[in-house]
Amino acid sequence: MDTSPALLLLLTLGFCEYGQGVFTGRGKSPMDITQLQVGQKLELECLTDKESGASWIRQDKSGTLHFIVFINSLSRLTFQGNRKTSSRFEARKHSKVYQLVVKSFTPQDKGNYFCVMNLNQMLYFSPGQRAFLPVTTTVTPTTRGSTPKTGITEDPNLKTPNPERRTQEDLDFFCHIFIWVPLAGACLLLLIALVITTVLCQQTRRRRCKCKR
């Protein structure tokens, strides 16, 4: 919480109440106070029934109070840090009207602005004047649907290969190799043996025929 002697003095004087009958009026700015732009000038004012001096404070989003300036009954200013001037704010008093000017609005200036007056050892808070930047929403990009293809007929028999099925087919293939290759070799040997036997039998018959003659 930002502090200053002026704010600490006010906060130690007594109880706090909303200034019904003490503060009237609203803040004013070039446009809606909740639709500000970065760098825009913001003007706020409090209309009061007293001329005893008032302080401007800002309440941020977390609820922390930040002292801005104290304007006494003689229009003398005391900004944060007991300074007489501020690079960010201007303040003035016209009769019973206390004004605050934010020279160039920034995101750190967002919040509720209050006037605070000390009357009879009690603090009176004005109604809060909200000053916020417009809420920006992020639009999620929509995914376009796939464009249907025309003139192309999809073969129902074409399917995405199944890894498990592919593995099983490979195993079956190797099993067939180990079974059929030896079997084919055995058949080939039997064929060769049959051919040799047939040739030998023919030669034996020819010899027998020659001997009889």
mmCIF file of the C-alpha atoms, coordinates in Angstrom:
data_MODEL
# 
_entry.id   MODEL 
# 
loop_
_atom_site.group_PDB 
_atom_site.id 
_atom_site.type_symbol 
_atom_site.label_atom_id 
_atom_site.label_alt_id 
_atom_site.label_comp_id 
_atom_site.label_asym_id 
_atom_site.label_entity_id 
_atom_site.label_seq_id 
_atom_site.pdbx_PDB_ins_code 
_atom_site.Cartn_x 
_atom_site.Cartn_y 
_atom_site.Cartn_z 
_atom_site.occupancy 
_atom_site.B_iso_or_equiv 
_atom_site.pdbx_formal_charge 
_atom_site.auth_seq_id 
_atom_site.auth_comp_id 
_atom_site.auth_asym_id 
_atom_site.auth_atom_id 
_atom_site.pdbx_PDB_model_num 
ATOM 1   C CA . MET A 1 1   ? 0.000   0.000    0.000   1.00 0.00 ? 1   MET A CA 1 
ATOM 2   C CA . ASP A 1 2   ? 1.339   3.421    -0.986  1.00 0.00 ? 2   ASP A CA 1 
ATOM 3   C CA . THR A 1 3   ? 1.528   5.760    1.987   1.00 0.00 ? 3   THR A CA 1 
ATOM 4   C CA . SER A 1 4   ? 2.162   9.424    2.639   1.00 0.00 ? 4   SER A CA 1 
ATOM 5   C CA . PRO A 1 5   ? 1.940   11.661   5.737   1.00 0.00 ? 5   PRO A CA 1 
ATOM 6   C CA . ALA A 1 6   ? -1.298  13.169   4.471   1.00 0.00 ? 6   ALA A CA 1 
ATOM 7   C CA . LEU A 1 7   ? -2.979  9.774    4.065   1.00 0.00 ? 7   LEU A CA 1 
ATOM 8   C CA . LEU A 1 8   ? -1.650  8.433    7.350   1.00 0.00 ? 8   LEU A CA 1 
ATOM 9   C CA . LEU A 1 9   ? -2.921  11.529   9.123   1.00 0.00 ? 9   LEU A CA 1 
ATOM 10  C CA . LEU A 1 10  ? -6.373  11.077   7.650   1.00 0.00 ? 10  LEU A CA 1 
ATOM 11  C CA . LEU A 1 11  ? -6.533  7.384    8.456   1.00 0.00 ? 11  LEU A CA 1 
ATOM 12  C CA . THR A 1 12  ? -5.660  7.956    12.107  1.00 0.00 ? 12  THR A CA 1 
ATOM 13  C CA . LEU A 1 13  ? -8.366  10.537   12.764  1.00 0.00 ? 13  LEU A CA 1 
ATOM 14  C CA . GLY A 1 14  ? -11.305 8.241    13.298  1.00 0.00 ? 14  GLY A CA 1 
ATOM 15  C CA . PHE A 1 15  ? -13.976 6.128    11.693  1.00 0.00 ? 15  PHE A CA 1 
ATOM 16  C CA . CYS A 1 16  ? -14.791 6.103    7.987   1.00 0.00 ? 16  CYS A CA 1 
ATOM 17  C CA . GLU A 1 17  ? -18.189 6.563    6.415   1.00 0.00 ? 17  GLU A CA 1 
ATOM 18  C CA . TYR A 1 18  ? -19.503 7.083    2.943   1.00 0.00 ? 18  TYR A CA 1 
ATOM 19  C CA . GLY A 1 19  ? -20.078 10.752   2.387   1.00 0.00 ? 19  GLY A CA 1 
ATOM 20  C CA . GLN A 1 20  ? -23.827 10.857   1.975   1.00 0.00 ? 20  GLN A CA 1 
ATOM 21  C CA . GLY A 1 21  ? -24.749 14.518   2.096   1.00 0.00 ? 21  GLY A CA 1 
ATOM 22  C CA . VAL A 1 22  ? -21.078 15.492   1.859   1.00 0.00 ? 22  VAL A CA 1 
ATOM 23  C CA . PHE A 1 23  ? -20.168 14.402   -1.682  1.00 0.00 ? 23  PHE A CA 1 
ATOM 24  C CA . THR A 1 24  ? -22.316 14.777   -4.764  1.00 0.00 ? 24  THR A CA 1 
ATOM 25  C CA . GLY A 1 25  ? -21.599 14.642   -8.473  1.00 0.00 ? 25  GLY A CA 1 
ATOM 26  C CA . ARG A 1 26  ? -19.798 12.239   -10.755 1.00 0.00 ? 26  ARG A CA 1 
ATOM 27  C CA . GLY A 1 27  ? -16.526 11.963   -12.531 1.00 0.00 ? 27  GLY A CA 1 
ATOM 28  C CA . LYS A 1 28  ? -16.271 13.338   -16.027 1.00 0.00 ? 28  LYS A CA 1 
ATOM 29  C CA . SER A 1 29  ? -13.991 12.418   -18.914 1.00 0.00 ? 29  SER A CA 1 
ATOM 30  C CA . PRO A 1 30  ? -13.993 12.885   -22.709 1.00 0.00 ? 30  PRO A CA 1 
ATOM 31  C CA . MET A 1 31  ? -15.781 9.558    -23.024 1.00 0.00 ? 31  MET A CA 1 
ATOM 32  C CA . ASP A 1 32  ? -17.294 6.835    -20.896 1.00 0.00 ? 32  ASP A CA 1 
ATOM 33  C CA . ILE A 1 33  ? -15.092 6.450    -17.830 1.00 0.00 ? 33  ILE A CA 1 
ATOM 34  C CA . THR A 1 34  ? -15.061 2.663    -18.226 1.00 0.00 ? 34  THR A CA 1 
ATOM 35  C CA . GLN A 1 35  ? -14.018 2.843    -21.885 1.00 0.00 ? 35  GLN A CA 1 
ATOM 36  C CA . LEU A 1 36  ? -10.757 4.746    -21.623 1.00 0.00 ? 36  LEU A CA 1 
ATOM 37  C CA . GLN A 1 37  ? -7.814  4.440    -23.956 1.00 0.00 ? 37  GLN A CA 1 
ATOM 38  C CA . VAL A 1 38  ? -4.136  4.375    -23.092 1.00 0.00 ? 38  VAL A CA 1 
ATOM 39  C CA . GLY A 1 39  ? -2.717  7.888    -23.222 1.00 0.00 ? 39  GLY A CA 1 
ATOM 40  C CA . GLN A 1 40  ? -6.102  9.565    -22.833 1.00 0.00 ? 40  GLN A CA 1 
ATOM 41  C CA . LYS A 1 41  ? -6.633  12.421   -20.405 1.00 0.00 ? 41  LYS A CA 1 
ATOM 42  C CA . LEU A 1 42  ? -8.975  11.616   -17.515 1.00 0.00 ? 42  LEU A CA 1 
ATOM 43  C CA . GLU A 1 43  ? -10.733 14.290   -15.449 1.00 0.00 ? 43  GLU A CA 1 
ATOM 44  C CA . LEU A 1 44  ? -12.493 13.505   -12.175 1.00 0.00 ? 44  LEU A CA 1 
ATOM 45  C CA . GLU A 1 45  ? -14.230 15.802   -9.746  1.00 0.00 ? 45  GLU A CA 1 
ATOM 46  C CA . CYS A 1 46  ? -15.965 15.710   -6.388  1.00 0.00 ? 46  CYS A CA 1 
ATOM 47  C CA . LEU A 1 47  ? -18.710 18.163   -5.471  1.00 0.00 ? 47  LEU A CA 1 
ATOM 48  C CA . THR A 1 48  ? -18.875 18.774   -1.730  1.00 0.00 ? 48  THR A CA 1 
ATOM 49  C CA . ASP A 1 49  ? -20.721 20.867   0.818   1.00 0.00 ? 49  ASP A CA 1 
ATOM 50  C CA . LYS A 1 50  ? -17.516 21.728   2.656   1.00 0.00 ? 50  LYS A CA 1 
ATOM 51  C CA . GLU A 1 51  ? -14.254 23.536   1.975   1.00 0.00 ? 51  GLU A CA 1 
ATOM 52  C CA . SER A 1 52  ? -12.091 21.825   4.580   1.00 0.00 ? 52  SER A CA 1 
ATOM 53  C CA . GLY A 1 53  ? -9.813  20.053   2.088   1.00 0.00 ? 53  GLY A CA 1 
ATOM 54  C CA . ALA A 1 54  ? -9.977  16.626   0.479   1.00 0.00 ? 54  ALA A CA 1 
ATOM 55  C CA . SER A 1 55  ? -7.716  13.822   -0.610  1.00 0.00 ? 55  SER A CA 1 
ATOM 56  C CA . TRP A 1 56  ? -7.829  11.728   -3.785  1.00 0.00 ? 56  TRP A CA 1 
ATOM 57  C CA . ILE A 1 57  ? -7.035  8.033    -3.479  1.00 0.00 ? 57  ILE A CA 1 
ATOM 58  C CA . ARG A 1 58  ? -7.190  5.079    -5.882  1.00 0.00 ? 58  ARG A CA 1 
ATOM 59  C CA . GLN A 1 59  ? -8.219  1.541    -5.034  1.00 0.00 ? 59  GLN A CA 1 
ATOM 60  C CA . ASP A 1 60  ? -6.666  -1.044   -7.363  1.00 0.00 ? 60  ASP A CA 1 
ATOM 61  C CA . LYS A 1 61  ? -8.100  -4.393   -8.385  1.00 0.00 ? 61  LYS A CA 1 
ATOM 62  C CA . SER A 1 62  ? -6.674  -6.137   -5.316  1.00 0.00 ? 62  SER A CA 1 
ATOM 63  C CA . GLY A 1 63  ? -8.302  -3.596   -2.985  1.00 0.00 ? 63  GLY A CA 1 
ATOM 64  C CA . THR A 1 64  ? -5.092  -1.762   -2.062  1.00 0.00 ? 64  THR A CA 1 
ATOM 65  C CA . LEU A 1 65  ? -5.465  2.004    -1.514  1.00 0.00 ? 65  LEU A CA 1 
ATOM 66  C CA . HIS A 1 66  ? -2.977  4.353    -3.195  1.00 0.00 ? 66  HIS A CA 1 
ATOM 67  C CA . PHE A 1 67  ? -2.732  7.955    -2.033  1.00 0.00 ? 67  PHE A CA 1 
ATOM 68  C CA . ILE A 1 68  ? -2.577  10.482   -4.887  1.00 0.00 ? 68  ILE A CA 1 
ATOM 69  C CA . VAL A 1 69  ? -2.929  14.029   -3.581  1.00 0.00 ? 69  VAL A CA 1 
ATOM 70  C CA . PHE A 1 70  ? -4.251  16.138   -0.708  1.00 0.00 ? 70  PHE A CA 1 
ATOM 71  C CA . ILE A 1 71  ? -5.859  19.494   -1.542  1.00 0.00 ? 71  ILE A CA 1 
ATOM 72  C CA . ASN A 1 72  ? -6.258  21.753   1.461   1.00 0.00 ? 72  ASN A CA 1 
ATOM 73  C CA . SER A 1 73  ? -8.777  24.544   1.881   1.00 0.00 ? 73  SER A CA 1 
ATOM 74  C CA . LEU A 1 74  ? -6.285  27.050   0.384   1.00 0.00 ? 74  LEU A CA 1 
ATOM 75  C CA . SER A 1 75  ? -5.790  24.921   -2.751  1.00 0.00 ? 75  SER A CA 1 
ATOM 76  C CA . ARG A 1 76  ? -2.303  23.869   -1.748  1.00 0.00 ? 76  ARG A CA 1 
ATOM 77  C CA . LEU A 1 77  ? -1.318  20.447   -3.095  1.00 0.00 ? 77  LEU A CA 1 
ATOM 78  C CA . THR A 1 78  ? 0.590   17.629   -1.469  1.00 0.00 ? 78  THR A CA 1 
ATOM 79  C CA . PHE A 1 79  ? 1.251   14.648   -3.747  1.00 0.00 ? 79  PHE A CA 1 
ATOM 80  C CA . GLN A 1 80  ? 2.659   11.285   -2.781  1.00 0.00 ? 80  GLN A CA 1 
ATOM 81  C CA . GLY A 1 81  ? 6.072   11.675   -1.181  1.00 0.00 ? 81  GLY A CA 1 
ATOM 82  C CA . ASN A 1 82  ? 5.252   15.190   0.111   1.00 0.00 ? 82  ASN A CA 1 
ATOM 83  C CA . ARG A 1 83  ? 5.870   16.629   -3.345  1.00 0.00 ? 83  ARG A CA 1 
ATOM 84  C CA . LYS A 1 84  ? 4.178   19.758   -4.613  1.00 0.00 ? 84  LYS A CA 1 
ATOM 85  C CA . THR A 1 85  ? 3.892   18.566   -8.196  1.00 0.00 ? 85  THR A CA 1 
ATOM 86  C CA . SER A 1 86  ? 3.445   15.283   -10.038 1.00 0.00 ? 86  SER A CA 1 
ATOM 87  C CA . SER A 1 87  ? 4.417   14.158   -13.520 1.00 0.00 ? 87  SER A CA 1 
ATOM 88  C CA . ARG A 1 88  ? 1.296   12.013   -13.764 1.00 0.00 ? 88  ARG A CA 1 
ATOM 89  C CA . PHE A 1 89  ? -1.443  14.003   -12.016 1.00 0.00 ? 89  PHE A CA 1 
ATOM 90  C CA . GLU A 1 90  ? -2.858  17.484   -11.720 1.00 0.00 ? 90  GLU A CA 1 
ATOM 91  C CA . ALA A 1 91  ? -5.241  18.681   -9.005  1.00 0.00 ? 91  ALA A CA 1 
ATOM 92  C CA . ARG A 1 92  ? -7.108  21.859   -8.248  1.00 0.00 ? 92  ARG A CA 1 
ATOM 93  C CA . LYS A 1 93  ? -9.907  23.256   -6.128  1.00 0.00 ? 93  LYS A CA 1 
ATOM 94  C CA . HIS A 1 94  ? -12.672 25.560   -7.277  1.00 0.00 ? 94  HIS A CA 1 
ATOM 95  C CA . SER A 1 95  ? -14.864 26.627   -4.404  1.00 0.00 ? 95  SER A CA 1 
ATOM 96  C CA . LYS A 1 96  ? -16.376 23.322   -3.205  1.00 0.00 ? 96  LYS A CA 1 
ATOM 97  C CA . VAL A 1 97  ? -15.289 21.300   -6.243  1.00 0.00 ? 97  VAL A CA 1 
ATOM 98  C CA . TYR A 1 98  ? -12.134 19.162   -5.974  1.00 0.00 ? 98  TYR A CA 1 
ATOM 99  C CA . GLN A 1 99  ? -10.700 18.050   -9.302  1.00 0.00 ? 99  GLN A CA 1 
ATOM 100 C CA . LEU A 1 100 ? -8.175  15.397   -10.251 1.00 0.00 ? 100 LEU A CA 1 
ATOM 101 C CA . VAL A 1 101 ? -6.630  15.035   -13.699 1.00 0.00 ? 101 VAL A CA 1 
ATOM 102 C CA . VAL A 1 102 ? -4.745  11.952   -14.907 1.00 0.00 ? 102 VAL A CA 1 
ATOM 103 C CA . LYS A 1 103 ? -2.553  13.439   -17.604 1.00 0.00 ? 103 LYS A CA 1 
ATOM 104 C CA . SER A 1 104 ? -2.020  10.262   -19.631 1.00 0.00 ? 104 SER A CA 1 
ATOM 105 C CA . PHE A 1 105 ? -4.005  7.210    -18.592 1.00 0.00 ? 105 PHE A CA 1 
ATOM 106 C CA . THR A 1 106 ? -2.012  3.976    -18.316 1.00 0.00 ? 106 THR A CA 1 
ATOM 107 C CA . PRO A 1 107 ? -2.907  0.429    -17.194 1.00 0.00 ? 107 PRO A CA 1 
ATOM 108 C CA . GLN A 1 108 ? -1.423  1.164    -13.737 1.00 0.00 ? 108 GLN A CA 1 
ATOM 109 C CA . ASP A 1 109 ? -4.011  3.956    -13.297 1.00 0.00 ? 109 ASP A CA 1 
ATOM 110 C CA . LYS A 1 110 ? -6.947  1.551    -13.460 1.00 0.00 ? 110 LYS A CA 1 
ATOM 111 C CA . GLY A 1 111 ? -9.174  1.314    -10.399 1.00 0.00 ? 111 GLY A CA 1 
ATOM 112 C CA . ASN A 1 112 ? -11.779 3.094    -8.298  1.00 0.00 ? 112 ASN A CA 1 
ATOM 113 C CA . TYR A 1 113 ? -11.107 6.721    -7.433  1.00 0.00 ? 113 TYR A CA 1 
ATOM 114 C CA . PHE A 1 114 ? -12.401 8.241    -4.194  1.00 0.00 ? 114 PHE A CA 1 
ATOM 115 C CA . CYS A 1 115 ? -12.432 11.628   -2.532  1.00 0.00 ? 115 CYS A CA 1 
ATOM 116 C CA . VAL A 1 116 ? -11.822 11.487   1.227   1.00 0.00 ? 116 VAL A CA 1 
ATOM 117 C CA . MET A 1 117 ? -12.678 14.282   3.662   1.00 0.00 ? 117 MET A CA 1 
ATOM 118 C CA . ASN A 1 118 ? -12.102 14.611   7.388   1.00 0.00 ? 118 ASN A CA 1 
ATOM 119 C CA . LEU A 1 119 ? -15.037 16.171   9.223   1.00 0.00 ? 119 LEU A CA 1 
ATOM 120 C CA . ASN A 1 120 ? -15.374 16.119   13.002  1.00 0.00 ? 120 ASN A CA 1 
ATOM 121 C CA . GLN A 1 121 ? -12.728 13.408   13.349  1.00 0.00 ? 121 GLN A CA 1 
ATOM 122 C CA . MET A 1 122 ? -14.495 11.120   10.881  1.00 0.00 ? 122 MET A CA 1 
ATOM 123 C CA . LEU A 1 123 ? -13.441 10.181   7.367   1.00 0.00 ? 123 LEU A CA 1 
ATOM 124 C CA . TYR A 1 124 ? -16.022 10.452   4.610   1.00 0.00 ? 124 TYR A CA 1 
ATOM 125 C CA . PHE A 1 125 ? -15.502 8.587    1.358   1.00 0.00 ? 125 PHE A CA 1 
ATOM 126 C CA . SER A 1 126 ? -17.171 9.704    -1.838  1.00 0.00 ? 126 SER A CA 1 
ATOM 127 C CA . PRO A 1 127 ? -18.832 7.157    -4.116  1.00 0.00 ? 127 PRO A CA 1 
ATOM 128 C CA . GLY A 1 128 ? -16.181 5.360    -6.159  1.00 0.00 ? 128 GLY A CA 1 
ATOM 129 C CA . GLN A 1 129 ? -15.543 6.506    -9.714  1.00 0.00 ? 129 GLN A CA 1 
ATOM 130 C CA . ARG A 1 130 ? -14.441 3.548    -11.829 1.00 0.00 ? 130 ARG A CA 1 
ATOM 131 C CA . ALA A 1 131 ? -11.770 4.087    -14.469 1.00 0.00 ? 131 ALA A CA 1 
ATOM 132 C CA . PHE A 1 132 ? -10.820 1.050    -16.527 1.00 0.00 ? 132 PHE A CA 1 
ATOM 133 C CA . LEU A 1 133 ? -9.607  0.216    -19.999 1.00 0.00 ? 133 LEU A CA 1 
ATOM 134 C CA . PRO A 1 134 ? -11.915 -1.701   -22.320 1.00 0.00 ? 134 PRO A CA 1 
ATOM 135 C CA . VAL A 1 135 ? -11.868 -5.449   -21.835 1.00 0.00 ? 135 VAL A CA 1 
ATOM 136 C CA . THR A 1 136 ? -10.140 -7.155   -24.730 1.00 0.00 ? 136 THR A CA 1 
ATOM 137 C CA . THR A 1 137 ? -11.342 -10.607  -25.675 1.00 0.00 ? 137 THR A CA 1 
ATOM 138 C CA . THR A 1 138 ? -9.245  -13.154  -27.505 1.00 0.00 ? 138 THR A CA 1 
ATOM 139 C CA . VAL A 1 139 ? -11.077 -14.780  -30.405 1.00 0.00 ? 139 VAL A CA 1 
ATOM 140 C CA . THR A 1 140 ? -10.221 -18.437  -30.800 1.00 0.00 ? 140 THR A CA 1 
ATOM 141 C CA . PRO A 1 141 ? -9.609  -19.210  -34.481 1.00 0.00 ? 141 PRO A CA 1 
ATOM 142 C CA . THR A 1 142 ? -12.161 -21.602  -35.846 1.00 0.00 ? 142 THR A CA 1 
ATOM 143 C CA . THR A 1 143 ? -11.011 -24.675  -37.744 1.00 0.00 ? 143 THR A CA 1 
ATOM 144 C CA . ARG A 1 144 ? -12.489 -24.890  -41.165 1.00 0.00 ? 144 ARG A CA 1 
ATOM 145 C CA . GLY A 1 145 ? -14.183 -28.105  -42.022 1.00 0.00 ? 145 GLY A CA 1 
ATOM 146 C CA . SER A 1 146 ? -12.618 -30.325  -44.641 1.00 0.00 ? 146 SER A CA 1 
ATOM 147 C CA . THR A 1 147 ? -13.857 -29.577  -48.141 1.00 0.00 ? 147 THR A CA 1 
ATOM 148 C CA . PRO A 1 148 ? -15.576 -32.629  -49.633 1.00 0.00 ? 148 PRO A CA 1 
ATOM 149 C CA . LYS A 1 149 ? -13.780 -33.975  -52.677 1.00 0.00 ? 149 LYS A CA 1 
ATOM 150 C CA . THR A 1 150 ? -15.848 -34.428  -55.809 1.00 0.00 ? 150 THR A CA 1 
ATOM 151 C CA . GLY A 1 151 ? -15.217 -36.872  -58.627 1.00 0.00 ? 151 GLY A CA 1 
ATOM 152 C CA . ILE A 1 152 ? -13.155 -39.254  -56.467 1.00 0.00 ? 152 ILE A CA 1 
ATOM 153 C CA . THR A 1 153 ? -14.640 -42.568  -55.395 1.00 0.00 ? 153 THR A CA 1 
ATOM 154 C CA . GLU A 1 154 ? -13.015 -44.085  -52.390 1.00 0.00 ? 154 GLU A CA 1 
ATOM 155 C CA . ASP A 1 155 ? -12.321 -47.798  -52.634 1.00 0.00 ? 155 ASP A CA 1 
ATOM 156 C CA . PRO A 1 156 ? -13.989 -49.446  -49.620 1.00 0.00 ? 156 PRO A CA 1 
ATOM 157 C CA . ASN A 1 157 ? -11.319 -52.168  -49.704 1.00 0.00 ? 157 ASN A CA 1 
ATOM 158 C CA . LEU A 1 158 ? -8.543  -49.647  -49.056 1.00 0.00 ? 158 LEU A CA 1 
ATOM 159 C CA . LYS A 1 159 ? -8.039  -49.540  -45.330 1.00 0.00 ? 159 LYS A CA 1 
ATOM 160 C CA . THR A 1 160 ? -5.345  -48.293  -43.066 1.00 0.00 ? 160 THR A CA 1 
ATOM 161 C CA . PRO A 1 161 ? -2.855  -51.093  -42.436 1.00 0.00 ? 161 PRO A CA 1 
ATOM 162 C CA . ASN A 1 162 ? -3.187  -52.725  -39.070 1.00 0.00 ? 162 ASN A CA 1 
ATOM 163 C CA . PRO A 1 163 ? 0.243   -53.168  -37.409 1.00 0.00 ? 163 PRO A CA 1 
ATOM 164 C CA . GLU A 1 164 ? -0.847  -56.313  -35.577 1.00 0.00 ? 164 GLU A CA 1 
ATOM 165 C CA . ARG A 1 165 ? -2.252  -57.853  -38.729 1.00 0.00 ? 165 ARG A CA 1 
ATOM 166 C CA . ARG A 1 166 ? 0.930   -57.003  -40.625 1.00 0.00 ? 166 ARG A CA 1 
ATOM 167 C CA . THR A 1 167 ? 3.055   -58.678  -37.964 1.00 0.00 ? 167 THR A CA 1 
ATOM 168 C CA . GLN A 1 168 ? 0.914   -61.800  -38.068 1.00 0.00 ? 168 GLN A CA 1 
ATOM 169 C CA . GLU A 1 169 ? 1.224   -61.946  -41.856 1.00 0.00 ? 169 GLU A CA 1 
ATOM 170 C CA . ASP A 1 170 ? 5.014   -61.706  -41.600 1.00 0.00 ? 170 ASP A CA 1 
ATOM 171 C CA . LEU A 1 171 ? 5.083   -64.547  -39.086 1.00 0.00 ? 171 LEU A CA 1 
ATOM 172 C CA . ASP A 1 172 ? 2.906   -66.683  -41.345 1.00 0.00 ? 172 ASP A CA 1 
ATOM 173 C CA . PHE A 1 173 ? 5.205   -65.956  -44.264 1.00 0.00 ? 173 PHE A CA 1 
ATOM 174 C CA . PHE A 1 174 ? 8.305   -67.106  -42.381 1.00 0.00 ? 174 PHE A CA 1 
ATOM 175 C CA . CYS A 1 175 ? 6.481   -70.196  -41.132 1.00 0.00 ? 175 CYS A CA 1 
ATOM 176 C CA . HIS A 1 176 ? 5.581   -71.070  -44.716 1.00 0.00 ? 176 HIS A CA 1 
ATOM 177 C CA . ILE A 1 177 ? 9.208   -70.683  -45.745 1.00 0.00 ? 177 ILE A CA 1 
ATOM 178 C CA . PHE A 1 178 ? 10.467  -72.996  -43.000 1.00 0.00 ? 178 PHE A CA 1 
ATOM 179 C CA . ILE A 1 179 ? 7.826   -75.608  -43.856 1.00 0.00 ? 179 ILE A CA 1 
ATOM 180 C CA . TRP A 1 180 ? 7.691   -75.535  -47.631 1.00 0.00 ? 180 TRP A CA 1 
ATOM 181 C CA . VAL A 1 181 ? 11.366  -75.065  -48.440 1.00 0.00 ? 181 VAL A CA 1 
ATOM 182 C CA . PRO A 1 182 ? 12.475  -78.337  -46.757 1.00 0.00 ? 182 PRO A CA 1 
ATOM 183 C CA . LEU A 1 183 ? 9.452   -80.085  -48.201 1.00 0.00 ? 183 LEU A CA 1 
ATOM 184 C CA . ALA A 1 184 ? 10.256  -78.846  -51.667 1.00 0.00 ? 184 ALA A CA 1 
ATOM 185 C CA . GLY A 1 185 ? 13.876  -79.958  -51.206 1.00 0.00 ? 185 GLY A CA 1 
ATOM 186 C CA . ALA A 1 186 ? 12.767  -83.419  -50.172 1.00 0.00 ? 186 ALA A CA 1 
ATOM 187 C CA . CYS A 1 187 ? 10.475  -83.661  -53.168 1.00 0.00 ? 187 CYS A CA 1 
ATOM 188 C CA . LEU A 1 188 ? 13.330  -82.623  -55.426 1.00 0.00 ? 188 LEU A CA 1 
ATOM 189 C CA . LEU A 1 189 ? 15.614  -85.291  -53.953 1.00 0.00 ? 189 LEU A CA 1 
ATOM 190 C CA . LEU A 1 190 ? 12.911  -87.905  -54.421 1.00 0.00 ? 190 LEU A CA 1 
ATOM 191 C CA . LEU A 1 191 ? 12.478  -86.816  -58.020 1.00 0.00 ? 191 LEU A CA 1 
ATOM 192 C CA . ILE A 1 192 ? 16.208  -87.078  -58.648 1.00 0.00 ? 192 ILE A CA 1 
ATOM 193 C CA . ALA A 1 193 ? 16.312  -90.496  -57.027 1.00 0.00 ? 193 ALA A CA 1 
ATOM 194 C CA . LEU A 1 194 ? 13.375  -91.610  -59.143 1.00 0.00 ? 194 LEU A CA 1 
ATOM 195 C CA . VAL A 1 195 ? 15.075  -90.442  -62.302 1.00 0.00 ? 195 VAL A CA 1 
ATOM 196 C CA . ILE A 1 196 ? 18.300  -92.214  -61.384 1.00 0.00 ? 196 ILE A CA 1 
ATOM 197 C CA . THR A 1 197 ? 16.430  -95.414  -60.520 1.00 0.00 ? 197 THR A CA 1 
ATOM 198 C CA . THR A 1 198 ? 14.558  -95.287  -63.823 1.00 0.00 ? 198 THR A CA 1 
ATOM 199 C CA . VAL A 1 199 ? 17.783  -94.822  -65.786 1.00 0.00 ? 199 VAL A CA 1 
ATOM 200 C CA . LEU A 1 200 ? 19.493  -97.699  -63.978 1.00 0.00 ? 200 LEU A CA 1 
ATOM 201 C CA . CYS A 1 201 ? 16.550  -100.003 -64.545 1.00 0.00 ? 201 CYS A CA 1 
ATOM 202 C CA . GLN A 1 202 ? 16.595  -99.269  -68.277 1.00 0.00 ? 202 GLN A CA 1 
ATOM 203 C CA . GLN A 1 203 ? 20.323  -100.011 -68.492 1.00 0.00 ? 203 GLN A CA 1 
ATOM 204 C CA . THR A 1 204 ? 19.871  -103.299 -66.616 1.00 0.00 ? 204 THR A CA 1 
ATOM 205 C CA . ARG A 1 205 ? 17.099  -104.403 -68.995 1.00 0.00 ? 205 ARG A CA 1 
ATOM 206 C CA . ARG A 1 206 ? 19.261  -103.677 -72.047 1.00 0.00 ? 206 ARG A CA 1 
ATOM 207 C CA . ARG A 1 207 ? 22.100  -105.822 -70.678 1.00 0.00 ? 207 ARG A CA 1 
ATOM 208 C CA . ARG A 1 208 ? 19.768  -108.732 -69.991 1.00 0.00 ? 208 ARG A CA 1 
ATOM 209 C CA . CYS A 1 209 ? 18.408  -108.534 -73.503 1.00 0.00 ? 209 CYS A CA 1 
ATOM 210 C CA . LYS A 1 210 ? 21.929  -108.679 -75.042 1.00 0.00 ? 210 LYS A CA 1 
ATOM 211 C CA . CYS A 1 211 ? 22.894  -111.740 -73.012 1.00 0.00 ? 211 CYS A CA 1 
ATOM 212 C CA . LYS A 1 212 ? 19.895  -113.817 -74.174 1.00 0.00 ? 212 LYS A CA 1 
ATOM 213 C CA . ARG A 1 213 ? 20.754  -113.310 -77.829 1.00 0.00 ? 213 ARG A CA 1 
# 
